[in-house]
Structures are given as C-alpha cells and as structure tokens.
Amino acid sequence: MAKQLVIDGKAIEVEDGITLIQACEQAGVEIPRFCYHERLSIAGNCRMCLIEVVGMPKPVASCAMGVNDLPPNKDGSPKVISTTSPMVKKAREGVMEFLLINHPLDCPICDQGGECDLQDQAMSYGMGGSRYIENKRAVDEKYLGPLIKTSMTRCIQCTRCVRYMTEVAGVEELGAIGRGEDMEITTYLERGMMSEMSANVVDLCPVGALTHRPWAFAARPWELRKTESVDVMDALGSAIRVDCRGREVVRILPRNNDAVNEEWISDKTRHVADGLRTQRLDRPYIRKNGRLEPAGWDEALALVAAKLKAAKPERIAAFAGDLAGAEDMFALKDLFTRLGSKNVDCRQDGAKLDPRLGRASYLFNTTIEGIEQADAILLVGTNPRLEAAVLNARIRKRWRQGTVAIALIGERADLTYPYDYLGAGPQTLKEVLDGKHSFAGVLRDARRPMVIVGAAAAARPDGAAVLAAAAKIALLAGEGKDGGGHAFNVLHTAASRVAGLDLGFVPGGKGGIDMGALDVAYLLGADELDMQTLRASFVIYQGSHGDAGAERADVVLPGAAYTEKGATYVNVEGRAQLTARAAFAPGEAKEDWAIVRALSAHVGHTLPYDTLPALRAAMYKDAPALARLDMVEPADLKGVEALAARGGALGSEPFGSALQDFYLTNPIARASAVMAELSALKKNMNRGTTGTHG
C-alpha cells in the first residue's frame, strides 16, 4: 500500500514501510546525514537529517522515522514535509555548531580534505562561525592495525565504523567506551582489527577520524587521475576505482555495484597498490651461465621462437596464471593451436573442471545477488571468508535476515556467522547425497537451496567425483523448484579461471599435460605451479612481477599488470567485465596479447589481428559469452546434469583449504609490503600473541 506525501510542495507516492529520508530521496531532495547509511542499521544519533513535518511541534530525525509512523491528518489529506523551512535551517545550523565544538578543524593537514562529508556539509548547512570559546577536548590515538590511521580527536561519534564491523564484517572488535564527552570509539584490546574487510570503515567515516595509513599524506584527491576498473585479487570481479598520480597507482577504492560487491572491497584489493610498484619486470631477460641477463625484445623473442619451432608440438605447453586476461589467453591458445599443440591449461591448481560439459558445470549459477534469496546453503570444501571475502559478507547479510540454514563440510573456520558443521571430508558429502544426513532433508525442503563447492574440493585427485556428488545434491535439492535448478555453484579463487574455461584453455588430450615430459613450457603469469616439475624444460615466463615463475625462467618477457591494460575478466557467476588502463607498464614491458602477437611473427604463424578490437572480434566469435559485458545469463542446466552423471569414487582425505594465506595469494600481493605486514600480524595472532601495538 502506497503512502501519499507532499515534500517541499511536490506531491509524491512512496512505498509502505520506508523511512522519511528515503522518501525525500525518492522526491529528489538531498538530506544531509552523518550517521545514516543505507547498508547499516539506523542509529539516529547525529541529528543532521532533521526535517519539518507540518503539524508536529519539533523537527524530526528523518532517518529514524518511517512514513508509517506519521500521524494522519484529521481531514485525511497527505502529510506535508518541508526540508527548507526556517525551522529546519536553524536546526541544522545548531547541529553543525555542536558537531564543530570539539572538532580540531585541522583540514589543511587532514587526509580526508577534499573528500570530507563534514567539510561539505559545514559549507552547505553550517553557520559562518562558532559561539563556543571553551577548550576543545582531545582523545588519545588508537591502534587499529597497519591499514587504518586514527585521529580520534576528529571523531563525531556517528558509529558507522562500529555498525559496519559488527553487522557487515562480522568482527565485533570496535565499540564505544565512556559516556557523554568521555565517549570514545576504540578496539577494546588496542590491537589490529583482523577482518579481511576492515579498511571499508575509512570509506564510511564521514570525517578524518579514520584514514588510510599506507597512503597517508601521499596526495590530495584532486591531484589524482581516476579510472574505473575491475578487481582481480579474487574471482568476484568487484567494481573498483584506480587513482593514479603520474604513472603510479596511489590508491584503489571501491565502486558501487549492487549485483557484485555492493560498495565493499577486501583489504587485499584495496591495499595491494604498493605491490604494483615493486619487483616489477621492466625489460626482457635471458638466462646465460645460470644468471638472468638483460636482453632486447628481438633477441628474446627470437630465442623463444627458435625453441618453440625446434620442439615437437606434443612436447610444448602453455599455462595461464590466475591474473591473466581473456585476450591474453585467447591469443596464446591461438598461437599454440597454429603450432599444432593442444597442451594449454588455465587450471594451475589442477582443478577437475571440464568446460566441455557446459558452462553451468563451473559457474556460480545462483549468482551473487541470488544468495539473498537462499534459505539453505551447503558449503563444500570452501572457506568463503578467505576465498571471496565480499561474497562471504553477502552470506552473512542473508544470515542476519534470518530463516536460512547454513552447513559446512570441510575445515572448521570462523566464517563470521554460525553454521552446522557436518563433517570434514567426502564421506559426509556422500551421506548427504544418500539422504542419510539430516541436512539432506533441509536442502530438499528449502525453496531456494544452494550448494557451494570450493576450489580446494575441485583440485583434489578425486575432484571430479566431489563435483559430481555436489552436482547431484544440487539437482535433487532444486528439483521442481522455481530457480532451484541453479543451486549448483563453484567458488573459484582465480580471476582468470572462468574466462579460461569459457575459451577452452584446457588440454586437448584426455590425460592432461605431463609436466615432466615437456621440452618447452610457456608460463603466462603462472607462478603457483610446482616449478620442480619443470626443471628439465626450457621455461618462458611472461608476466609483470619477479615471482616464482621468473625465478625459474630461461627467458623472461615483461608484461603489464591488471591496472596497465584493458582486459576482459569473467567473474564466478559468468559476468564478463573490462578492466581499463589506469597507468602505463614500466620500462619496456608491453601488454600480454601484444607480446604473443609479436612472438607469432617470429615463429612464422602470424596471428591475424594487429589491434585489440580485432582480437576481441575474433575472441567473441570463439566465445560469445565474453561479448555480453556486465550481464549474467543463466547457463543451461545440462552442464550440471552432465557433471552429475560422471560419478566417480570419493576419497577419504578431509577437504583442505584453497588459500593458506589470504594476503599472499598472487605475485602482486607477494610484492606488497603492506600485505607482508598483514600476513605477519595474522600469523602472530594465530600463534596466540595479541598483536598489541608497542
């Protein structure tokens, strides 16, 4: 039932149950606020959002009053609301004057300057001066870890950070102590906040009380060149903004995308920027007398071409790393096809995923947004808090709404929400499949069930059987239900994985690739392989960082990082998205597809595209799903049925974890000093030390 209101002279019909601040926004009226945030619970403690409801004697906090709470007019006419009356103007000026009593007004040295809600609203709604002459209060600084710099004297106690950490991140480490003017926001033990998403509190802070420690005093926002892009630190494809000054990436911030990451990103996504500057490969290298020596592009490509041409097609192979773009993999696969080799693989971890079965067999079919409708979730061999922190926050959001049953088969872990622990290994999975476990009935009775299989479960020797069993459970649970057919979900950890599977970047032979029998191995940013298996091969490493692959390589070809090229990445749910070039690659480094194109001319099999648009046209012809940018199309369920039909014998080993260290999962993260500090802090805490700041 809709409600009739008149807001600033404009008659409007609003939906039942919303707040007055939302009603004003629907009418196109901007209401100032500090404590209110649409993704957090309502606190109603800053009073900046005061409005006048005609007939009520005092101004009303529009965030805390719903349209249903308004008393009806005696004549049945719609309620009249004013946001610009003298009463509202005076009330807002009074609130702002109170807020600035203790605020230090140190804008020239504050990192929030230029992006500060308090600055903006003081200009728009504040008075020209203050009537207070008393001394300002001061608050001791707090230690919140290596990511968050505090200036708590600036805090206006809006409690956004406290509500975020409790409700979204699920780590109840921030709170308020004291009362009245002695109230302070703090971690109770003064130690670093150990959430994978803690740095989002800085975006939420409307003043400069919480700022980013790693880029403190580095730049002003108006000096930065802003580029919209996509994150590749996990397979979620979070929307990000890359801010550069000159040719350096200074910071990475989230963008709003309700379908994927809402407005949150993980700490790794945000603070990996310093890893883009260190340990970079900026020129080609050739190994001579056991040492990598600098070389020219022509010399390096000529050597690579000679090795590829001299080897038999079945004894050469290409491996794509976790950060490879779709265009790079397509060009490399095209080149190897022309060389007569089917030995290509994008599954560094050995996951038993087969794109020939159909897209549904390796996608997150429920979609990320679909989690919010789920009423039963079975996690198999996964720790979503580490593998996809923002997706885990979405599961927590669903749990906070109630009426959802969550169960885990695999390693016990703190996932920030309670769950039923069913067991550690595949035998428990079989019990659920055979209906011998009580959770089988929960899934069967659920209206929208979900089965989420982790990367570690798919990468085991019996990974194909685990995937088949999970697919059968999902099909049985979803039988005859609206949308239930898409209950099967694979949670990848690698940003390149889905695009690689879409492109068929997997071995052509049934037995896979025998890495010990290769003459030449081409690593496209592949650093997670066991390099010992390649000790007899001639190794070509093409990538952006001097990591494990470059250390083992006989030839190094410097490529571009994800912020330095326009590339297509497909997220877990099959959504194709484009990164944009925010900065240029250092030195002589080039975009990866361009290196492969140049190599093809040296090999004598010149690829038929000279530009990125021409390459994409060929790629879209080969894999049409990549052309549907920012769209998720439900995959044909035959893929899940084909996977379920495979069967196989389940092993007895318990499920492991796909990630041993959340902060050091790829070459860029391993080059980051901030990630190294966080990793060390986490290890200290796991060993039982407090991590207290000395």
XYZ file of C-alpha atoms in Angstrom:
694
model
C 0.000 0.000 0.000
C 1.460 3.329 -1.073
C 1.550 6.462 1.078
C 0.802 9.965 -0.165
C 3.154 12.756 0.938
C 3.826 16.344 -0.061
C 7.570 17.039 0.127
C 8.685 20.646 -0.472
C 5.468 21.334 -2.371
C 5.755 18.225 -4.550
C 3.097 15.523 -4.191
C 4.638 12.042 -4.209
C 3.514 8.483 -3.633
C 6.013 6.362 -1.692
C 6.026 2.692 -0.808
C 4.907 1.489 2.563
C 7.482 0.971 5.331
C 10.309 3.216 4.147
C 11.875 5.994 6.212
C 11.326 9.710 5.651
C 14.945 10.160 4.474
C 14.296 7.566 1.752
C 11.009 9.232 0.850
C 12.794 12.582 0.467
C 15.432 10.948 -1.756
C 12.676 9.499 -3.940
C 11.317 13.036 -4.264
C 14.749 14.211 -5.421
C 15.550 16.117 -2.211
C 19.007 15.720 -0.691
C 19.060 15.318 3.073
C 22.389 15.823 4.904
C 23.461 12.977 7.165
C 26.452 11.647 9.083
C 25.322 8.548 10.955
C 22.775 7.215 8.453
C 23.962 4.744 5.820
C 21.597 2.719 3.651
C 23.512 -0.558 4.215
C 23.774 -0.231 8.013
C 21.245 -0.285 10.830
C 19.751 3.061 11.874
C 21.439 4.780 14.814
C 19.729 8.185 14.675
C 22.448 9.872 16.717
C 23.878 12.709 14.594
C 20.560 14.612 14.073
C 21.854 16.242 10.892
C 18.920 14.876 8.886
C 16.279 16.926 10.705
C 13.210 17.919 8.674
C 9.889 19.593 9.491
C 6.633 17.648 9.394
C 3.796 20.186 9.347
C 1.651 19.671 12.437
C 4.492 18.351 14.595
C 5.994 20.872 17.045
C 9.663 19.865 16.754
C 11.996 18.901 13.889
C 12.028 15.175 13.112
C 15.072 12.928 12.503
C 14.159 11.688 9.040
C 16.391 8.585 9.205
C 14.668 7.203 12.316
C 11.031 7.921 11.477
C 9.145 5.790 8.971
C 6.343 7.053 6.738
C 4.039 4.670 8.653
C 4.895 6.444 11.939
C 3.436 9.757 10.785
C 0.119 10.548 12.499
C -2.636 11.042 9.890
C -4.137 14.477 9.261
C -7.687 14.852 10.591
C -9.049 15.711 7.160
C -7.285 12.706 5.550
C -5.015 14.921 3.438
C -1.396 13.839 2.774
C 1.248 14.825 5.286
C 3.257 17.918 4.323
C 7.031 17.776 4.814
C 9.441 20.676 4.480
C 13.209 20.322 4.197
C 13.970 24.005 3.594
C 11.853 25.847 6.178
C 13.422 28.344 8.643
C 12.923 25.780 11.431
C 14.945 23.144 9.500
C 17.659 25.646 8.560
C 18.079 26.765 12.169
C 18.048 23.178 13.471
C 20.765 22.064 11.032
C 22.924 25.074 11.808
C 22.600 24.253 15.507
C 23.559 20.605 14.966
C 26.571 21.596 12.868
C 27.660 24.130 15.505
C 27.531 21.396 18.151
C 29.482 18.959 15.954
C 32.249 21.500 15.468
C 32.625 22.328 19.188
C 35.353 19.714 19.662
C 36.383 19.077 16.069
C 40.009 20.294 15.692
C 39.370 21.970 12.288
C 42.771 20.788 11.020
C 41.620 20.396 7.422
C 44.951 21.540 5.863
C 46.776 18.538 7.321
C 43.896 16.035 7.186
C 43.952 13.231 4.602
C 40.182 13.428 4.287
C 40.397 17.001 2.959
C 38.552 17.294 -0.341
C 36.511 14.135 0.323
C 35.125 15.053 3.726
C 31.388 14.990 4.443
C 31.910 17.332 7.401
C 33.635 19.910 5.182
C 30.922 19.702 2.530
C 28.015 19.877 4.934
C 29.580 22.657 7.043
C 29.752 24.681 3.817
C 26.181 23.850 2.771
C 24.326 23.794 6.067
C 26.586 25.347 8.711
C 26.864 28.813 10.248
C 29.602 31.284 9.464
C 31.214 30.941 12.888
C 31.015 29.394 16.336
C 29.886 30.864 19.651
C 31.973 28.457 21.751
C 35.194 29.614 23.355
C 35.802 26.661 25.704
C 38.830 24.399 25.222
C 38.355 21.537 22.802
C 38.636 18.019 24.143
C 41.424 15.726 22.938
C 41.344 11.947 22.571
C 44.279 9.526 22.601
C 45.081 7.902 19.271
C 44.079 4.262 18.869
C 45.959 1.465 17.118
C 43.671 -0.269 14.638
C 46.345 -2.121 12.691
C 48.626 -1.333 9.737
C 45.780 -0.239 7.455
C 43.867 2.354 9.462
C 45.363 5.584 10.744
C 43.381 7.197 13.542
C 42.886 10.809 14.611
C 40.118 10.209 17.118
C 40.013 13.846 18.252
C 38.196 14.432 14.940
C 35.591 11.715 15.640
C 31.963 12.898 15.738
C 30.740 9.520 17.096
C 28.443 8.680 14.213
C 29.214 4.964 14.989
C 29.214 3.972 11.307
C 32.504 2.105 11.810
C 31.148 0.205 14.825
C 27.975 -0.819 12.997
C 29.906 -1.841 9.868
C 32.365 -4.054 11.752
C 29.570 -5.698 13.732
C 26.952 -6.088 11.008
C 28.798 -6.430 7.688
C 32.333 -7.608 8.507
C 31.062 -9.730 11.398
C 34.059 -8.964 13.602
C 32.897 -7.305 16.811
C 36.168 -5.563 17.595
C 35.097 -1.903 17.560
C 32.853 -0.275 20.097
C 32.266 2.764 22.269
C 33.520 3.188 25.820
C 32.717 6.004 28.231
C 29.701 8.309 28.264
C 28.933 11.895 27.337
C 32.024 13.909 26.448
C 34.218 10.983 27.560
C 32.800 8.613 24.941
C 35.455 7.118 22.624
C 35.400 4.653 19.734
C 38.102 2.021 20.225
C 39.103 -1.609 19.902
C 38.795 -2.929 23.402
C 42.276 -4.509 23.411
C 44.034 -1.869 21.279
C 45.161 -4.344 18.682
C 44.906 -4.508 14.889
C 41.468 -5.353 13.543
C 41.779 -8.757 11.905
C 38.968 -8.704 9.395
C 39.602 -9.203 5.675
C 37.329 -6.208 5.038
C 38.285 -3.810 7.843
C 39.512 -0.911 5.659
C 35.961 -0.214 4.426
C 35.448 1.721 7.676
C 37.616 4.506 6.207
C 35.177 4.965 3.301
C 32.323 5.074 5.791
C 33.950 7.601 8.147
C 32.381 10.998 7.338
C 35.279 12.919 8.910
C 39.049 12.379 9.075
C 38.997 10.251 12.232
C 39.845 7.096 10.254
C 42.148 7.424 7.245
C 44.326 5.017 5.254
C 47.723 4.511 6.857
C 49.567 3.101 3.776
C 48.979 6.227 1.676
C 48.856 8.832 4.452
C 49.911 12.295 3.260
C 50.677 10.934 -0.236
C 48.309 13.009 -2.369
C 45.200 15.166 -2.425
C 42.148 13.718 -4.202
C 42.038 16.489 -6.816
C 45.595 15.626 -7.926
C 44.622 12.082 -8.874
C 43.519 10.654 -12.213
C 40.578 8.334 -11.586
C 39.922 5.212 -13.698
C 37.017 2.795 -13.274
C 38.146 -0.822 -13.386
C 37.623 -4.343 -12.035
C 39.435 -6.170 -9.239
C 41.388 -9.381 -9.931
C 42.571 -10.313 -6.420
C 39.805 -12.937 -6.261
C 37.245 -14.286 -8.729
C 34.418 -11.988 -7.638
C 35.122 -9.142 -10.072
C 34.456 -6.326 -7.584
C 33.998 -2.870 -9.081
C 36.943 -0.615 -8.197
C 38.354 2.816 -8.970
C 42.094 3.097 -9.553
C 43.560 6.512 -8.640
C 46.917 7.428 -10.182
C 49.298 10.326 -9.908
C 51.696 10.460 -12.827
C 52.400 6.853 -13.733
C 51.992 5.466 -10.220
C 48.872 3.846 -8.792
C 48.392 5.683 -5.496
C 45.252 4.004 -4.206
C 42.383 1.672 -5.071
C 38.840 2.383 -3.873
C 35.516 0.530 -4.299
C 32.772 1.498 -6.733
C 29.133 0.699 -6.147
C 27.854 -2.421 -7.914
C 24.822 -3.882 -6.152
C 24.955 -7.080 -8.221
C 28.518 -7.957 -7.225
C 30.259 -6.189 -4.327
C 27.657 -3.606 -3.243
C 30.164 -0.956 -2.114
C 32.671 -3.094 -0.228
C 36.078 -4.486 -1.221
C 38.557 -6.657 0.651
C 41.669 -5.250 2.304
C 43.814 -7.105 -0.232
C 42.010 -5.471 -3.160
C 42.374 -2.024 -1.616
C 45.934 -2.089 -0.319
C 47.775 -4.188 -2.896
C 48.643 -0.978 -4.799
C 52.201 -0.777 -3.450
C 52.827 -4.233 -4.920
C 52.270 -2.746 -8.379
C 55.432 -0.647 -7.918
C 57.884 -3.212 -6.538
C 59.632 -6.253 -8.000
C 58.435 -5.288 -11.475
C 59.786 -6.852 -14.649
C 60.589 -3.906 -16.901
C 62.747 -5.454 -19.645
C 63.312 -8.887 -21.250
C 65.886 -11.231 -19.705
C 67.701 -14.315 -20.989
C 69.440 -16.839 -18.731
C 73.150 -17.033 -19.557
C 75.619 -19.041 -17.454
C 72.958 -19.568 -14.796
C 72.086 -15.863 -14.464
C 69.283 -13.810 -15.967
C 70.893 -11.130 -18.142
C 69.065 -8.121 -19.686
C 68.289 -8.533 -23.383
C 66.468 -6.781 -26.220
C 62.964 -7.728 -27.336
C 64.107 -9.078 -30.715
C 66.783 -11.270 -29.146
C 64.405 -12.670 -26.511
C 61.554 -13.339 -28.962
C 63.940 -14.909 -31.494
C 65.224 -17.331 -28.818
C 61.679 -18.234 -27.716
C 60.617 -18.765 -31.356
C 63.629 -20.985 -32.040
C 62.851 -23.179 -29.007
C 59.153 -23.477 -29.920
C 59.914 -24.381 -33.536
C 62.586 -26.918 -32.596
C 60.359 -28.837 -30.160
C 57.685 -31.354 -31.142
C 54.127 -29.951 -30.739
C 53.248 -32.563 -28.103
C 56.278 -31.547 -26.009
C 55.399 -27.862 -25.638
C 52.750 -26.476 -23.283
C 51.288 -23.157 -22.138
C 49.984 -22.425 -18.645
C 47.888 -19.357 -17.799
C 48.158 -17.781 -14.358
C 45.425 -16.568 -12.032
C 45.623 -12.923 -13.192
C 45.705 -13.498 -16.982
C 43.193 -11.552 -19.079
C 40.882 -13.324 -21.543
C 42.527 -11.592 -24.540
C 45.982 -12.804 -23.462
C 44.798 -16.409 -23.075
C 42.922 -16.325 -26.380
C 45.989 -15.090 -28.285
C 48.265 -17.655 -26.617
C 45.858 -20.524 -27.279
C 45.511 -19.371 -30.905
C 49.304 -19.400 -31.306
C 49.683 -22.874 -29.774
C 46.871 -24.203 -31.962
C 48.764 -22.923 -35.017
C 51.902 -24.614 -33.686
C 49.939 -27.880 -33.575
C 49.848 -28.165 -29.774
C 46.767 -28.774 -27.643
C 48.754 -28.562 -24.416
C 47.245 -25.473 -22.779
C 45.854 -25.189 -19.252
C 44.419 -22.384 -17.111
C 43.960 -24.581 -14.029
C 47.208 -24.067 -12.128
C 45.830 -25.893 -9.092
C 44.774 -28.932 -11.143
C 41.032 -28.376 -10.642
C 38.947 -31.126 -12.284
C 36.707 -28.673 -14.136
C 35.788 -29.576 -17.716
C 34.340 -26.820 -19.944
C 33.150 -29.438 -22.458
C 30.311 -30.345 -20.063
C 28.831 -26.850 -20.343
C 29.128 -23.503 -18.563
C 26.812 -24.444 -15.703
C 29.326 -27.077 -14.546
C 31.849 -24.432 -13.447
C 29.822 -21.269 -12.707
C 28.311 -19.772 -9.562
C 24.855 -20.409 -11.021
C 22.747 -18.942 -8.194
C 24.521 -15.582 -8.811
C 25.947 -13.402 -6.045
C 22.700 -11.460 -5.644
C 20.824 -14.770 -5.523
C 22.434 -15.507 -2.149
C 19.967 -13.046 -0.605
C 17.031 -15.310 -1.574
C 18.657 -18.591 -0.459
C 17.132 -20.419 2.500
C 19.592 -23.341 2.728
C 23.315 -23.151 1.922
C 25.726 -26.110 1.909
C 29.430 -25.183 1.790
C 31.665 -27.977 0.476
C 35.443 -27.721 0.919
C 35.463 -23.942 0.999
C 36.215 -21.059 3.325
C 34.445 -18.149 1.599
C 35.801 -15.683 4.170
C 39.290 -16.188 2.702
C 38.415 -17.186 -0.860
C 35.919 -14.389 -1.537
C 35.590 -12.074 1.474
C 32.928 -9.836 -0.093
C 30.797 -12.830 -1.106
C 31.112 -14.109 2.467
C 29.734 -10.753 3.669
C 26.734 -11.348 1.373
C 26.139 -14.752 3.024
C 26.387 -13.040 6.428
C 23.894 -10.419 5.251
C 21.493 -13.245 4.334
C 22.052 -14.879 7.740
C 21.239 -11.604 9.545
C 17.872 -11.507 7.784
C 17.065 -14.881 9.394
C 15.412 -18.084 8.106
C 18.474 -19.571 6.440
C 20.207 -22.838 7.305
C 23.959 -22.919 6.630
C 26.111 -26.057 6.830
C 29.789 -26.779 6.172
C 31.633 -29.892 5.037
C 35.390 -29.263 5.271
C 37.830 -27.460 7.547
C 36.295 -25.708 10.536
C 36.723 -21.932 10.322
C 35.308 -18.713 11.741
C 33.093 -17.565 8.872
C 31.545 -14.626 10.844
C 28.169 -16.429 11.029
C 27.065 -19.662 12.742
C 26.716 -22.861 10.724
C 26.112 -26.574 11.256
C 29.384 -28.468 10.983
C 28.556 -31.726 9.198
C 31.994 -33.305 8.751
C 35.471 -32.941 7.298
C 35.515 -34.975 4.098
C 33.812 -36.579 1.092
C 32.192 -39.365 3.138
C 29.937 -36.768 4.795
C 29.117 -35.449 1.312
C 28.075 -38.977 0.333
C 25.849 -39.234 3.417
C 24.069 -36.019 2.395
C 23.722 -37.341 -1.173
C 22.266 -40.654 0.034
C 19.793 -38.831 2.292
C 21.333 -40.328 5.454
C 22.157 -36.916 6.900
C 19.534 -34.590 8.366
C 20.769 -31.658 6.246
C 19.677 -33.560 3.117
C 16.092 -33.023 4.282
C 16.783 -29.318 4.933
C 18.024 -28.900 1.348
C 15.083 -30.876 -0.023
C 12.557 -28.729 1.876
C 14.251 -25.431 1.031
C 12.594 -23.192 -1.525
C 15.906 -21.853 -2.867
C 18.764 -24.185 -1.890
C 22.433 -23.546 -2.667
C 25.433 -25.867 -2.841
C 28.801 -24.047 -2.979
C 31.866 -26.103 -3.901
C 35.274 -24.584 -3.135
C 38.391 -24.529 -5.272
C 40.232 -26.935 -2.940
C 37.492 -29.557 -3.324
C 37.710 -29.347 -7.121
C 41.530 -29.548 -7.169
C 41.840 -32.884 -5.305
C 42.699 -36.165 -7.077
C 39.032 -37.128 -6.589
C 37.875 -33.600 -7.509
C 35.736 -34.835 -10.423
C 33.850 -37.214 -8.109
C 33.397 -34.462 -5.461
C 31.999 -32.086 -8.105
C 29.710 -34.835 -9.429
C 28.376 -35.631 -5.937
C 27.773 -31.926 -5.185
C 26.034 -31.522 -8.564
C 23.733 -34.474 -7.763
C 22.868 -32.969 -4.359
C 22.112 -29.611 -6.017
C 19.906 -31.235 -8.694
C 17.979 -33.259 -6.110
C 17.543 -30.202 -3.873
C 16.404 -27.988 -6.730
C 14.078 -30.474 -8.383
C 10.763 -28.870 -9.317
C 11.557 -25.558 -7.622
C 11.498 -22.062 -9.066
C 15.153 -21.180 -9.704
C 16.203 -24.256 -7.720
C 17.754 -25.831 -10.775
C 20.609 -23.369 -10.486
C 21.533 -24.464 -6.960
C 24.987 -25.756 -8.011
C 27.800 -23.262 -7.524
C 31.581 -23.382 -7.918
C 33.523 -20.748 -5.974
C 36.782 -20.046 -7.813
C 39.736 -18.200 -6.324
C 41.423 -17.173 -9.607
C 40.205 -14.137 -11.571
C 41.228 -15.720 -14.888
C 39.641 -19.134 -14.342
C 36.119 -18.705 -15.740
C 37.330 -16.847 -18.856
C 39.954 -19.565 -19.401
C 37.296 -22.280 -19.200
C 34.979 -20.269 -21.490
C 37.804 -20.097 -24.042
C 38.571 -23.805 -23.724
C 42.062 -23.099 -22.361
C 42.379 -26.718 -21.200
C 44.345 -29.659 -22.573
C 43.021 -31.272 -25.754
C 44.212 -34.736 -24.692
C 42.258 -36.803 -22.151
C 45.224 -37.408 -19.875
C 46.069 -33.738 -19.324
C 49.638 -32.422 -19.519
C 52.602 -34.483 -18.320
C 54.728 -31.627 -16.992
C 57.778 -33.826 -16.618
C 57.836 -34.611 -20.355
C 57.936 -31.066 -21.717
C 60.758 -29.550 -23.744
C 59.286 -26.030 -23.601
C 56.873 -24.576 -21.003
C 55.292 -21.183 -21.608
C 54.089 -19.572 -18.373
C 51.631 -16.703 -18.849
C 51.889 -15.234 -15.341
C 51.704 -18.770 -13.908
C 53.524 -18.602 -10.552
C 51.553 -21.127 -8.497
C 52.787 -24.221 -10.385
C 55.286 -26.615 -8.844
C 58.397 -25.321 -10.605
C 60.315 -28.505 -9.685
C 58.274 -30.440 -12.247
C 59.635 -28.131 -14.965
C 63.315 -28.460 -14.101
C 64.075 -30.351 -17.351
C 62.114 -27.917 -19.552
C 63.050 -24.661 -21.251
C 60.805 -22.195 -19.382
C 59.481 -18.944 -20.852
C 57.900 -16.673 -18.256
C 55.687 -13.804 -19.364
C 54.380 -11.670 -16.527
C 54.559 -8.467 -14.550
C 56.445 -9.450 -11.374
C 59.659 -11.218 -10.453
C 57.997 -14.098 -8.635
C 58.425 -17.896 -8.700
C 57.927 -18.167 -12.472
C 60.541 -15.530 -13.302
C 62.973 -17.112 -10.850
C 62.778 -20.436 -12.715
C 62.589 -18.918 -16.238
C 65.156 -19.229 -19.010
C 63.576 -16.266 -20.821
C 61.566 -13.501 -19.133
C 59.128 -11.384 -21.180
C 57.828 -8.377 -19.172
C 54.050 -7.969 -19.292
C 51.521 -5.482 -17.939
C 49.674 -5.718 -14.615
C 45.869 -5.554 -14.483
C 45.871 -1.782 -13.905
C 48.000 -1.247 -17.017
C 45.861 -2.866 -19.703
C 42.310 -3.125 -20.954
C 41.402 -6.785 -20.497
C 38.310 -8.948 -20.076
C 37.806 -10.859 -16.843
C 34.830 -13.134 -16.177
C 33.742 -13.470 -12.560
C 32.462 -16.571 -10.745
C 28.873 -16.054 -11.921
C 29.894 -15.689 -15.593
C 29.734 -11.880 -15.750
C 32.252 -10.547 -18.304
C 33.791 -7.214 -17.252
C 36.513 -4.975 -18.645
C 39.460 -3.509 -16.790
C 40.715 -0.144 -18.026
C 44.287 1.051 -18.325
C 44.918 3.429 -15.431
C 48.704 3.688 -15.844
C 51.396 2.542 -18.263
C 53.580 -0.505 -17.679
C 57.140 0.315 -16.542
C 60.179 0.344 -18.827
C 59.929 -1.887 -21.879
C 57.040 -4.000 -20.579
C 54.152 -4.491 -23.020
C 50.566 -5.717 -22.926
C 50.495 -9.504 -22.890
C 48.447 -10.067 -26.045
C 50.826 -7.758 -27.957
C 53.828 -9.859 -26.822
C 52.119 -13.047 -28.072
C 51.254 -11.311 -31.360
C 54.893 -10.212 -31.827
C 56.106 -13.740 -30.979
C 53.748 -15.255 -33.560
C 55.518 -13.306 -36.326
C 58.908 -14.676 -35.161
C 57.536 -18.227 -35.107
C 56.179 -17.899 -38.650
C 52.500 -18.223 -37.675
C 51.469 -14.572 -37.593
C 48.167 -14.092 -35.752
C 45.518 -12.329 -37.883
C 44.918 -9.345 -35.585
C 47.060 -6.285 -35.005
C 44.753 -4.341 -32.686
C 42.841 -5.091 -29.510
C 39.410 -4.548 -31.180
C 40.362 -7.012 -33.965
C 41.498 -9.575 -31.350
C 38.258 -9.113 -29.386
C 36.169 -9.594 -32.529
C 37.881 -12.970 -33.086
C 37.560 -13.857 -29.381
C 33.842 -13.023 -29.279
C 33.300 -15.285 -32.282
C 35.030 -18.117 -30.449
C 33.392 -17.462 -27.029
C 30.186 -15.381 -27.428
C 29.643 -15.278 -23.634
C 32.599 -12.879 -23.314
C 30.868 -10.321 -25.542
C 27.910 -9.916 -23.149
C 29.579 -7.377 -20.886
C 28.224 -6.948 -17.351
C 25.453 -9.457 -17.997
C 24.679 -12.753 -16.314
C 22.749 -15.221 -18.414
C 21.502 -18.407 -16.716
C 23.618 -21.276 -18.022
C 21.966 -24.387 -19.461
C 21.360 -26.908 -16.674
C 22.510 -29.719 -18.935
C 26.049 -28.812 -17.817
C 25.201 -29.674 -14.189
C 23.378 -32.841 -15.304
C 26.388 -33.927 -17.371
C 28.670 -33.270 -14.386
C 26.386 -35.240 -12.046
C 26.343 -38.172 -14.492
C 30.136 -38.511 -14.318
C 30.166 -40.058 -10.854
C 33.477 -41.450 -9.626
C 34.953 -42.815 -6.418
C 35.237 -40.396 -3.498
C 38.452 -40.423 -1.477
C 38.731 -40.458 2.304
C 41.063 -37.452 2.768
C 39.392 -34.482 4.523
C 38.892 -31.328 2.478
C 41.734 -28.823 2.700
C 41.834 -25.086 2.138
C 42.437 -23.373 -1.203
C 44.313 -20.488 0.425
C 46.953 -20.867 3.111
C 47.487 -17.121 3.474
C 44.754 -14.685 2.437
C 47.219 -11.838 1.974
C 49.840 -13.569 -0.228
C 47.882 -15.313 -2.980
C 49.403 -13.884 -6.172
C 52.591 -12.182 -7.455
C 51.274 -8.632 -6.929
C 50.221 -9.357 -3.334
C 53.549 -11.068 -2.599
C 55.382 -7.947 -3.829
C 53.394 -5.713 -1.455
C 54.992 -4.618 1.826
C 51.534 -3.896 3.277
C 50.342 -7.442 2.519
C 53.539 -8.868 4.057
C 52.900 -6.870 7.259
C 49.288 -8.048 7.436
C 50.326 -11.646 6.826
C 52.888 -11.492 9.651
C 50.340 -9.876 12.001
C 47.802 -12.614 11.232
C 50.373 -15.355 11.876
C 51.306 -13.782 15.234
C 47.652 -13.684 16.256
C 47.131 -17.303 15.188
C 50.097 -18.275 17.351
C 48.375 -16.703 20.331
C 50.228 -13.401 20.606
C 47.958 -10.394 20.898
C 49.430 -8.223 18.181
C 49.209 -5.302 20.607
C 50.895 -2.184 19.316
C 54.035 -1.318 21.244
